[in-house]
Amino acid sequence: MEGAGGRAEERAPLLGAAAARRPAFEGRRLACAAVLLTELLERAAFYGVTANLVLFLNGQPFGWEGAQASQALLLFMGLTYLVSPFGGWLADARLGRARAILLSLALYLVGMLAFPMLAAPATRAALCGAPRPTRGLNCSVPTCADAPARYCAPAALGALAVVGLGVGAVKANITPFGADQVKDRGPEATRRFFNWFYWSINLGAIISLGGIAYIQQNVSFVSGYIVPAVCIGVSFLLFLCGQSVFITKPPDGSAFTDVVKILAYSCRPQKRMGERDHSGEGSGVFQQPSKHSLFDSCKMSRGGPYTEDKVDDVRALVKIVPVFLALIPYWTVYFQMQTTYVLQSLHLRIPEISRITATAHTFPAAWLTMFDAVLILLLIPLKDKLVDPILRRHGLLPSSLKRIAVGMFFVMCSAFAAGILESKRLDLVKEKTINQTIGKVVYFAADLPVWWQLPQYVLIGISEIFASIAGLEFAYAAAPKSMQSAVMGLFFFFSGVGSFVGSGLLALVSVTAIGWMSNHTDFGNINGCHLNYYFFLLAAIQGATLLLFLVVSVRFERQRARAHGTLTAASRRA
């Protein structure tokens, strides 16, 4: 049976020669399929929350202003990423990945059940009291009154917080847990798993953006929120039933506590100097004592209180962090796809959908982000089955760091394309605007088809295939074994930092002294702004970071090659 075989494999050497020669997913198809389907359903639920949250809170009976609704979405997105390191630590040190994922999905489900209750009038009244009178005005006009208190804010923000905690913990653990199912098959199996894992993420996004978002905008939010709640319920049951076929590992401790202690110990100059003298007399095996003494002084072999493995784990983490830091501008541009790119699309001419009911159905603004997901669905199988095998046969398959650099280049081009389009749009609105209603809100748009946004979505989709997938692969492969979930959590944590950096930049360019985003009269109209300058700024920052990243990645790969050469020479001598 697959389950029994999985547990036997768990006690076998992870990269034995016989296992490495076996097909990547042989005997593990059920386990991998369960993980991928769980992630697909979880992503469908996640995008079911984020796709139209601003529209939900901006409409009746909530009546939140656009800025208030956008703030709620930013807080939710930030929480989902920032909580990831804690979710990883909880799995590594206390619960194990399988139990951490199950508990996170259960918490996720509790939060998701609140959204249909907030959308239904009867349960909403029980949770929030009687709704206050709401205004039907579009706050893009200068006559808007001051925004009243947000109706149902404690319940809505509480539900978002609970879902955010669940999302963050699942995000940190399900990726390394899935890779654990094929880890003993070698790095090629891990690389292929990450390709299909990311494919599942984007299929879930398409299902959500294509179906759930349409239901929310054109049918009802009650039905539109029941569907993602059901998705999470099915995801929980599926993962629960998969316990019999999963390769599970007990918690073996997290290195985070040791990281702090080792860093503090290594920064004590008087201790380090004393041990440097001792090590110079007693050992000649370290070829570069001046370079490695910072951490070597902590090792028991050098008189320190920590084992060799723990110190090496900290050293590995320190080498990973600069790569994560260099990815922050990438994530800053990437999250524009769900924020300023959508804001730009609302001010372009969006086509109408044929009427299939007595009420007109409008083209959901959230559908625009599907172009990115569709592109990934099409290109990942092509990359996995055709491009990568050809490159591998010729010894040309690039490393994960090189693929990240390529992704950075494409995301820079996406921001630049968005800036060019926005410049053109601003020229057109000076001559003529058209009024279009999206979700009962009127937007004053340029008479330019929204399809002109396709290049920036295509470019950002291509960047994901390179940078995001390779980033996941790098984080898992380079992580110390005792903190793989935590390092994956750090990967997502820095993604959230990138989102907040974008928000901070947007706030910075809105100050009066700069004025790029402070000329508008309202909470939605961008025709008096210079969003194009913001896009060009993002492109410039990403370009500069790309050059820095090339330097960092070259140094990292040289260090890794040197370390691998040292280990190979030592094994030959042994």
XYZ file of C-alpha atoms in Angstrom:
574
model
C 0.000 0.000 0.000
C 1.145 3.565 -0.656
C 0.692 4.645 2.938
C 2.764 1.826 4.310
C 5.378 2.304 1.670
C 5.535 6.002 2.475
C 6.264 5.349 6.112
C 8.924 2.813 5.238
C 10.504 5.319 2.880
C 10.569 7.862 5.657
C 13.114 5.767 7.541
C 15.229 5.195 4.409
C 18.052 7.517 3.268
C 16.442 10.519 1.635
C 18.555 10.547 -1.501
C 19.534 6.951 -1.987
C 20.743 6.055 -5.464
C 17.932 3.556 -6.082
C 15.241 6.034 -5.040
C 16.724 8.793 -7.178
C 16.468 6.577 -10.271
C 12.748 5.865 -9.747
C 10.135 7.957 -11.578
C 9.454 11.205 -9.729
C 5.918 10.429 -8.538
C 5.828 6.610 -8.617
C 4.020 5.370 -5.513
C 3.366 8.958 -4.409
C 0.661 10.013 -6.857
C -2.187 9.830 -4.344
C -0.273 11.805 -1.739
C 0.802 14.470 -4.236
C -2.682 14.666 -5.755
C -4.236 15.168 -2.302
C -1.802 17.993 -1.494
C -2.308 19.683 -4.869
C -6.107 19.459 -4.699
C -6.075 20.764 -1.120
C -4.048 23.767 -2.267
C -6.287 24.314 -5.299
C -9.415 24.480 -3.132
C -7.698 26.670 -0.538
C -6.625 29.161 -3.217
C -10.147 29.187 -4.682
C -11.454 30.142 -1.240
C -8.735 32.742 -0.688
C -9.398 34.555 -3.958
C -13.099 34.243 -3.236
C -12.452 36.553 -0.280
C -10.017 38.998 -1.893
C -11.438 39.342 -5.428
C -14.455 41.491 -4.538
C -13.878 42.433 -0.899
C -13.660 46.146 -1.728
C -16.881 45.903 -3.748
C -18.581 43.985 -0.913
C -17.696 46.494 1.795
C -18.223 49.495 -0.484
C -21.784 48.463 -1.386
C -24.997 48.352 0.587
C -25.649 47.960 3.449
C -22.031 48.408 4.632
C -21.339 51.628 2.768
C -17.614 51.719 3.562
C -15.666 54.271 1.580
C -13.232 52.967 -1.001
C -10.244 53.907 1.155
C -11.710 52.090 4.164
C -12.459 48.945 2.166
C -9.021 49.018 0.551
C -7.409 49.378 3.956
C -9.251 46.277 5.166
C -7.968 44.306 2.182
C -4.387 45.499 2.741
C -4.547 44.518 6.408
C -5.894 41.105 5.478
C -3.246 40.491 2.822
C -0.499 41.658 5.156
C -1.683 39.394 7.965
C -1.784 36.315 5.728
C 1.874 36.779 4.849
C 3.267 38.105 8.113
C 1.844 35.240 10.180
C 3.556 32.640 7.980
C 6.831 32.443 9.981
C 4.880 31.713 13.155
C 2.904 29.004 11.356
C 6.164 27.468 10.176
C 7.691 27.596 13.647
C 4.548 26.014 15.148
C 4.824 23.102 12.721
C 8.568 22.592 13.131
C 8.697 22.904 16.905
C 5.328 21.761 18.232
C 2.725 20.163 15.961
C 4.372 18.742 12.864
C 3.349 19.904 9.405
C 0.354 17.603 8.910
C -1.370 18.567 12.167
C -0.511 22.236 11.711
C -2.172 22.221 8.275
C -5.276 20.462 9.603
C -5.709 22.910 12.487
C -5.078 25.859 10.172
C -7.727 24.655 7.716
C -10.186 24.251 10.602
C -9.518 27.846 11.715
C -9.792 28.964 8.095
C -13.223 27.295 7.825
C -14.506 29.036 10.968
C -13.579 32.422 9.529
C -15.021 31.639 6.094
C -18.401 30.700 7.588
C -18.724 34.267 8.877
C -18.816 35.780 5.369
C -22.138 34.274 4.196
C -23.535 35.318 7.575
C -22.352 38.891 6.984
C -23.869 38.858 3.502
C -27.292 37.491 4.555
C -29.595 40.232 5.993
C -31.001 38.191 8.899
C -27.694 36.896 10.277
C -25.978 40.207 9.566
C -28.555 42.033 11.661
C -27.995 39.567 14.501
C -24.227 40.085 14.323
C -24.094 43.821 13.669
C -27.441 45.300 14.617
C -29.729 47.280 12.347
C -28.021 48.679 9.255
C -27.674 52.419 9.034
C -28.881 54.369 5.992
C -26.315 54.174 3.193
C -25.432 56.599 0.448
C -25.588 55.567 -3.176
C -23.220 58.301 -4.263
C -19.961 57.574 -5.978
C -17.208 59.040 -3.891
C -15.319 60.051 -6.986
C -17.351 63.267 -7.008
C -16.409 66.244 -4.882
C -19.792 66.477 -3.145
C -19.257 63.378 -0.988
C -19.879 63.897 2.695
C -17.461 62.802 5.361
C -17.330 59.030 5.699
C -19.528 57.749 8.537
C -18.503 55.006 10.914
C -17.968 51.666 9.211
C -21.030 49.487 9.672
C -20.313 45.979 10.975
C -16.575 46.694 11.238
C -15.841 44.468 14.309
C -17.480 41.403 12.743
C -16.012 41.966 9.276
C -12.477 42.673 10.502
C -12.694 39.819 13.002
C -13.667 37.367 10.257
C -10.821 38.634 8.092
C -8.376 38.224 10.988
C -9.420 34.613 11.635
C -9.194 33.729 7.941
C -5.857 35.541 7.694
C -4.387 33.482 10.541
C -5.550 30.280 8.879
C -4.245 31.302 5.459
C -0.822 32.259 6.807
C -0.318 28.998 8.684
C -1.445 26.887 5.715
C 0.764 28.893 3.365
C 3.898 28.269 5.438
C 3.415 24.525 5.789
C 1.645 23.002 2.814
C 4.462 23.819 0.371
C 7.261 21.993 2.274
C 4.803 19.263 3.290
C 4.032 18.579 -0.360
C 7.722 18.566 -1.264
C 8.326 16.062 1.554
C 6.200 13.557 -0.367
C 8.809 13.319 -3.145
C 11.968 14.555 -1.464
C 13.606 11.123 -1.469
C 13.247 11.018 -5.260
C 15.854 13.721 -5.680
C 15.920 17.423 -6.642
C 14.332 16.786 -10.049
C 11.187 15.387 -8.405
C 11.096 18.383 -6.047
C 11.443 20.813 -8.951
C 8.580 19.123 -10.829
C 6.391 19.133 -7.732
C 6.859 22.869 -7.312
C 5.889 23.411 -10.953
C 2.614 21.509 -10.504
C 2.021 23.023 -7.082
C 2.123 26.481 -8.624
C -0.080 25.238 -11.466
C -2.689 24.166 -8.871
C -2.511 27.560 -7.189
C -3.366 29.304 -10.426
C -6.103 26.857 -11.389
C -7.722 27.624 -8.040
C -7.365 31.329 -8.769
C -9.053 30.936 -12.164
C -11.935 28.951 -10.688
C -12.413 31.648 -8.062
C -11.938 34.718 -10.254
C -13.892 33.254 -13.144
C -16.817 31.776 -11.242
C -17.008 32.981 -7.638
C -16.250 36.627 -8.469
C -18.926 36.589 -11.178
C -21.506 35.204 -8.742
C -20.613 37.805 -6.132
C -20.865 40.746 -8.504
C -23.898 39.666 -10.543
C -25.937 37.211 -8.427
C -25.439 37.727 -4.679
C -22.691 37.849 -2.114
C -24.518 35.235 -0.021
C -24.104 32.615 -2.742
C -20.694 34.036 -3.643
C -19.382 33.463 -0.118
C -21.037 30.071 0.447
C -18.997 28.597 -2.405
C -15.526 29.429 -0.957
C -16.676 28.237 2.476
C -17.608 24.901 0.902
C -14.215 24.812 -0.847
C -12.423 25.064 2.491
C -14.675 22.432 4.039
C -13.897 19.993 1.228
C -10.202 20.897 1.448
C -10.183 20.061 5.165
C -11.906 16.701 4.629
C -9.614 15.830 1.728
C -6.462 16.522 3.734
C -7.866 14.625 6.711
C -8.554 11.565 4.545
C -5.087 11.819 3.020
C -3.353 11.034 6.313
C -3.187 7.359 5.352
C -1.063 8.038 2.252
C 0.996 11.021 3.365
C 4.619 10.838 4.432
C 4.446 12.587 7.787
C 7.284 13.578 10.068
C 7.095 14.451 13.762
C 8.191 17.913 14.906
C 11.939 17.904 15.390
C 12.349 21.419 16.736
C 12.800 24.803 15.129
C 16.108 26.588 14.929
C 14.643 30.067 15.461
C 15.460 30.117 19.167
C 18.960 28.856 18.491
C 19.379 31.479 15.769
C 18.922 34.311 18.246
C 21.219 32.731 20.816
C 23.960 31.912 18.312
C 23.855 35.362 16.732
C 24.061 36.973 20.165
C 26.954 34.725 21.201
C 28.889 35.290 17.972
C 28.627 39.067 18.392
C 30.552 39.033 21.689
C 33.944 40.412 20.537
C 35.922 39.434 23.611
C 34.801 35.812 23.412
C 35.419 35.620 19.714
C 38.959 37.020 20.038
C 39.864 34.522 22.722
C 38.625 31.595 20.689
C 40.340 32.840 17.562
C 43.683 32.587 19.341
C 42.833 29.114 20.567
C 41.660 27.914 17.166
C 44.783 29.279 15.497
C 46.945 27.042 17.691
C 44.822 23.926 17.830
C 43.287 23.418 14.422
C 44.283 23.914 10.825
C 41.223 22.458 9.122
C 39.503 25.810 8.602
C 41.009 27.339 5.525
C 39.473 30.794 5.993
C 39.352 31.524 9.741
C 38.946 35.258 9.304
C 35.864 34.756 7.169
C 34.124 32.105 9.268
C 35.241 32.951 12.789
C 31.986 34.816 13.504
C 30.062 31.531 13.614
C 32.880 29.041 14.164
C 33.521 30.550 17.592
C 30.101 29.238 18.671
C 30.914 25.615 17.869
C 31.766 23.139 20.591
C 34.891 22.210 18.674
C 36.048 25.811 19.135
C 35.026 26.032 22.779
C 31.512 27.356 22.153
C 28.274 25.974 23.614
C 26.525 24.923 20.361
C 26.747 21.839 18.191
C 28.200 21.938 14.689
C 24.803 21.274 13.075
C 23.053 24.130 14.847
C 25.737 26.621 13.904
C 25.689 25.434 10.299
C 21.899 25.884 10.230
C 22.268 29.499 11.323
C 24.976 30.081 8.735
C 22.678 28.661 6.036
C 19.847 30.954 7.159
C 22.072 34.028 7.076
C 22.986 33.199 3.478
C 19.325 32.814 2.469
C 18.051 36.111 3.932
C 19.809 38.437 1.418
C 18.044 36.617 -1.420
C 14.684 37.126 0.298
C 15.494 40.802 0.872
C 16.344 41.249 -2.801
C 12.921 39.827 -3.709
C 11.016 42.551 -1.809
C 10.836 44.949 -4.800
C 9.657 42.041 -6.968
C 6.725 41.445 -4.628
C 6.071 45.178 -4.480
C 5.471 45.206 -8.229
C 3.677 41.850 -8.213
C 0.979 43.021 -5.783
C 0.155 45.938 -8.067
C -1.721 43.339 -10.125
C -4.412 43.169 -7.440
C -4.386 46.870 -6.533
C -3.244 49.667 -8.841
C -3.569 47.543 -12.000
C -7.224 46.936 -11.090
C -7.666 50.618 -10.251
C -6.289 51.435 -13.682
C -8.627 48.925 -15.338
C -11.691 50.509 -13.719
C -10.777 53.710 -15.558
C -10.523 52.029 -18.949
C -13.465 50.976 -21.125
C -14.690 47.599 -19.852
C -16.981 45.645 -22.206
C -20.470 44.628 -21.171
C -21.604 41.028 -20.915
C -24.758 39.937 -22.745
C -27.812 39.914 -20.563
C -28.728 36.455 -19.342
C -31.266 37.718 -16.800
C -33.583 40.673 -16.505
C -30.745 42.523 -14.744
C -27.656 43.484 -16.727
C -24.561 41.464 -15.868
C -21.326 43.406 -15.976
C -17.815 42.217 -16.734
C -16.231 41.525 -13.304
C -13.178 43.677 -12.740
C -11.567 40.719 -10.969
C -11.532 38.810 -14.264
C -8.639 40.910 -15.478
C -6.273 39.150 -13.106
C -7.227 35.831 -14.711
C -4.977 36.558 -17.676
C -1.986 36.051 -15.435
C -3.342 32.783 -14.048
C -4.382 31.426 -17.470
C -0.933 32.137 -18.864
C 0.673 30.226 -15.998
C -1.673 27.272 -16.502
C -0.677 27.096 -20.161
C 3.056 27.671 -19.781
C 3.915 25.547 -16.736
C 3.045 22.191 -18.405
C 4.961 23.335 -21.499
C 7.946 24.267 -19.347
C 7.778 21.050 -17.307
C 7.305 18.608 -20.201
C 9.215 20.240 -23.062
C 11.464 23.194 -22.250
C 13.131 21.972 -19.036
C 13.926 18.442 -20.344
C 15.566 19.910 -23.456
C 17.626 22.365 -21.413
C 18.624 19.626 -18.977
C 19.814 17.292 -21.732
C 22.104 20.031 -23.030
C 23.267 21.093 -19.550
C 21.606 24.495 -19.909
C 18.921 24.335 -17.198
C 19.457 27.533 -15.160
C 19.729 27.510 -11.394
C 16.870 28.780 -9.243
C 18.697 32.075 -8.608
C 19.185 32.691 -12.331
C 15.495 32.013 -12.938
C 14.608 34.505 -10.196
C 16.724 37.140 -11.983
C 14.863 36.477 -15.242
C 11.555 36.862 -13.386
C 12.714 40.198 -11.968
C 13.442 41.432 -15.483
C 9.946 40.550 -16.717
C 8.195 42.116 -13.715
C 10.201 45.307 -14.304
C 8.931 45.296 -17.905
C 5.366 44.841 -16.614
C 5.563 47.954 -14.441
C 7.090 49.892 -17.319
C 4.276 48.778 -19.667
C 1.690 49.854 -17.078
C 3.329 53.286 -16.878
C 3.235 53.733 -20.656
C -0.452 52.743 -20.774
C -1.320 55.094 -17.912
C 0.430 57.981 -19.687
C -1.706 57.322 -22.763
C -4.865 57.016 -20.651
C -4.231 60.365 -18.949
C -3.837 62.025 -22.351
C -7.205 60.625 -23.463
C -9.184 61.640 -20.362
C -8.156 65.253 -20.930
C -10.190 65.122 -24.117
C -13.099 62.839 -23.211
C -14.356 60.523 -20.453
C -17.059 57.875 -20.415
C -19.169 56.861 -17.420
C -19.296 53.153 -16.578
C -20.985 51.474 -13.617
C -19.143 48.676 -11.837
C -20.809 47.215 -8.796
C -23.214 50.179 -8.514
C -20.306 52.639 -8.525
C -19.757 55.035 -11.442
C -16.216 55.408 -12.755
C -15.090 58.133 -15.181
C -12.988 56.164 -17.650
C -10.921 56.805 -20.745
C -12.373 55.678 -24.068
C -9.658 53.041 -24.399
C -10.357 49.266 -24.277
C -9.215 47.497 -21.135
C -7.498 44.897 -23.340
C -4.557 47.280 -23.611
C -3.647 46.023 -20.145
C -2.935 42.542 -21.508
C 0.824 43.121 -22.050
C 1.430 44.039 -18.398
C -0.540 40.997 -17.185
C 1.277 38.680 -19.620
C 4.650 40.016 -18.489
C 3.820 39.607 -14.815
C 2.584 36.071 -15.510
C 5.863 35.162 -17.204
C 7.735 36.659 -14.261
C 5.829 34.394 -11.859
C 6.846 31.279 -13.767
C 10.480 32.222 -13.286
C 10.764 34.167 -10.027
C 7.988 32.893 -7.787
C 8.320 29.181 -8.551
C 12.117 29.358 -8.387
C 11.835 31.314 -5.123
C 9.778 28.518 -3.546
C 12.264 25.940 -4.829
C 15.231 27.924 -3.520
C 13.667 28.482 -0.096
C 12.946 24.767 0.345
C 16.273 23.509 -1.015
C 18.468 25.964 0.892
C 16.619 25.732 4.199
C 18.180 23.845 7.129
C 16.243 20.623 7.731
C 15.207 21.662 11.241
C 13.441 24.816 10.017
C 12.162 24.203 6.501
C 8.604 25.288 7.326
C 9.883 28.363 9.138
C 12.117 29.355 6.218
C 9.170 28.902 3.844
C 7.268 31.160 6.226
C 10.062 33.739 5.936
C 9.721 33.546 2.152
C 6.059 34.520 2.420
C 6.840 37.021 5.184
C 9.095 38.981 2.840
C 6.343 38.758 0.221
C 4.103 40.576 2.681
C 6.842 43.109 3.337
C 6.862 43.790 -0.400
C 3.115 44.466 -0.274
C 3.545 46.936 2.580
C 6.452 48.615 0.783
C 4.162 49.219 -2.195
C 1.539 50.692 0.117
C 4.160 52.885 1.770
C 5.452 54.128 -1.577
C 1.923 54.932 -2.648
C 1.406 56.919 0.559
C 4.748 58.684 0.030
C 3.923 59.837 -3.497
C 0.542 61.052 -2.218
C 2.033 63.705 0.040
C 1.474 67.261 -1.132
C 5.159 67.920 -1.708
C 5.251 65.180 -4.365
C 1.646 65.266 -5.479
C 1.563 62.258 -7.798
C -1.530 60.842 -6.102
C -2.864 63.837 -4.153
C -4.571 65.824 -6.891
C -7.763 63.771 -6.989
C -10.883 64.854 -5.190
C -11.900 61.538 -3.893
C -11.629 57.925 -3.006
C -11.482 56.341 -6.438
C -11.015 58.716 -9.348
C -7.408 58.767 -10.584
C -7.838 61.067 -13.565
C -6.202 63.967 -11.748
C -3.264 61.859 -10.549
C 0.036 60.683 -11.986
C -0.199 56.940 -11.445
C 2.158 56.567 -14.417
C 4.979 58.148 -12.389
C 4.371 55.577 -9.651
C 4.633 52.715 -12.159
C 7.859 54.133 -13.610
C 9.273 54.482 -10.087
C 8.508 50.827 -9.381
C 10.177 49.791 -12.640
C 13.290 51.805 -11.766
C 13.504 50.329 -8.257
C 13.141 46.807 -9.651
C 15.816 47.494 -12.275
C 18.292 48.663 -9.650
C 17.452 45.684 -7.435
C 17.973 43.302 -10.355
C 21.548 44.518 -10.729
C 22.139 44.101 -6.986
C 20.541 40.656 -7.040
C 22.881 39.500 -9.794
C 25.832 40.335 -7.538
C 24.256 38.594 -4.511
C 23.292 35.480 -6.491
C 26.758 35.095 -8.042
C 28.380 35.282 -4.591
C 25.894 32.793 -3.146
C 26.410 30.262 -5.940
C 30.199 30.573 -5.660
C 30.024 29.915 -1.920
C 27.751 26.928 -2.475
C 30.028 25.508 -5.178
C 33.076 25.994 -2.942
C 31.316 24.278 -0.022
C 30.232 21.398 -2.278
C 33.793 21.019 -3.541
C 35.131 20.919 0.017
C 32.626 18.226 1.020
C 33.441 16.176 -2.089
C 37.175 16.341 -1.394
C 36.634 15.374 2.242
C 34.489 12.377 1.256
C 37.139 11.189 -1.187
C 39.824 11.382 1.496
C 37.568 9.426 3.835
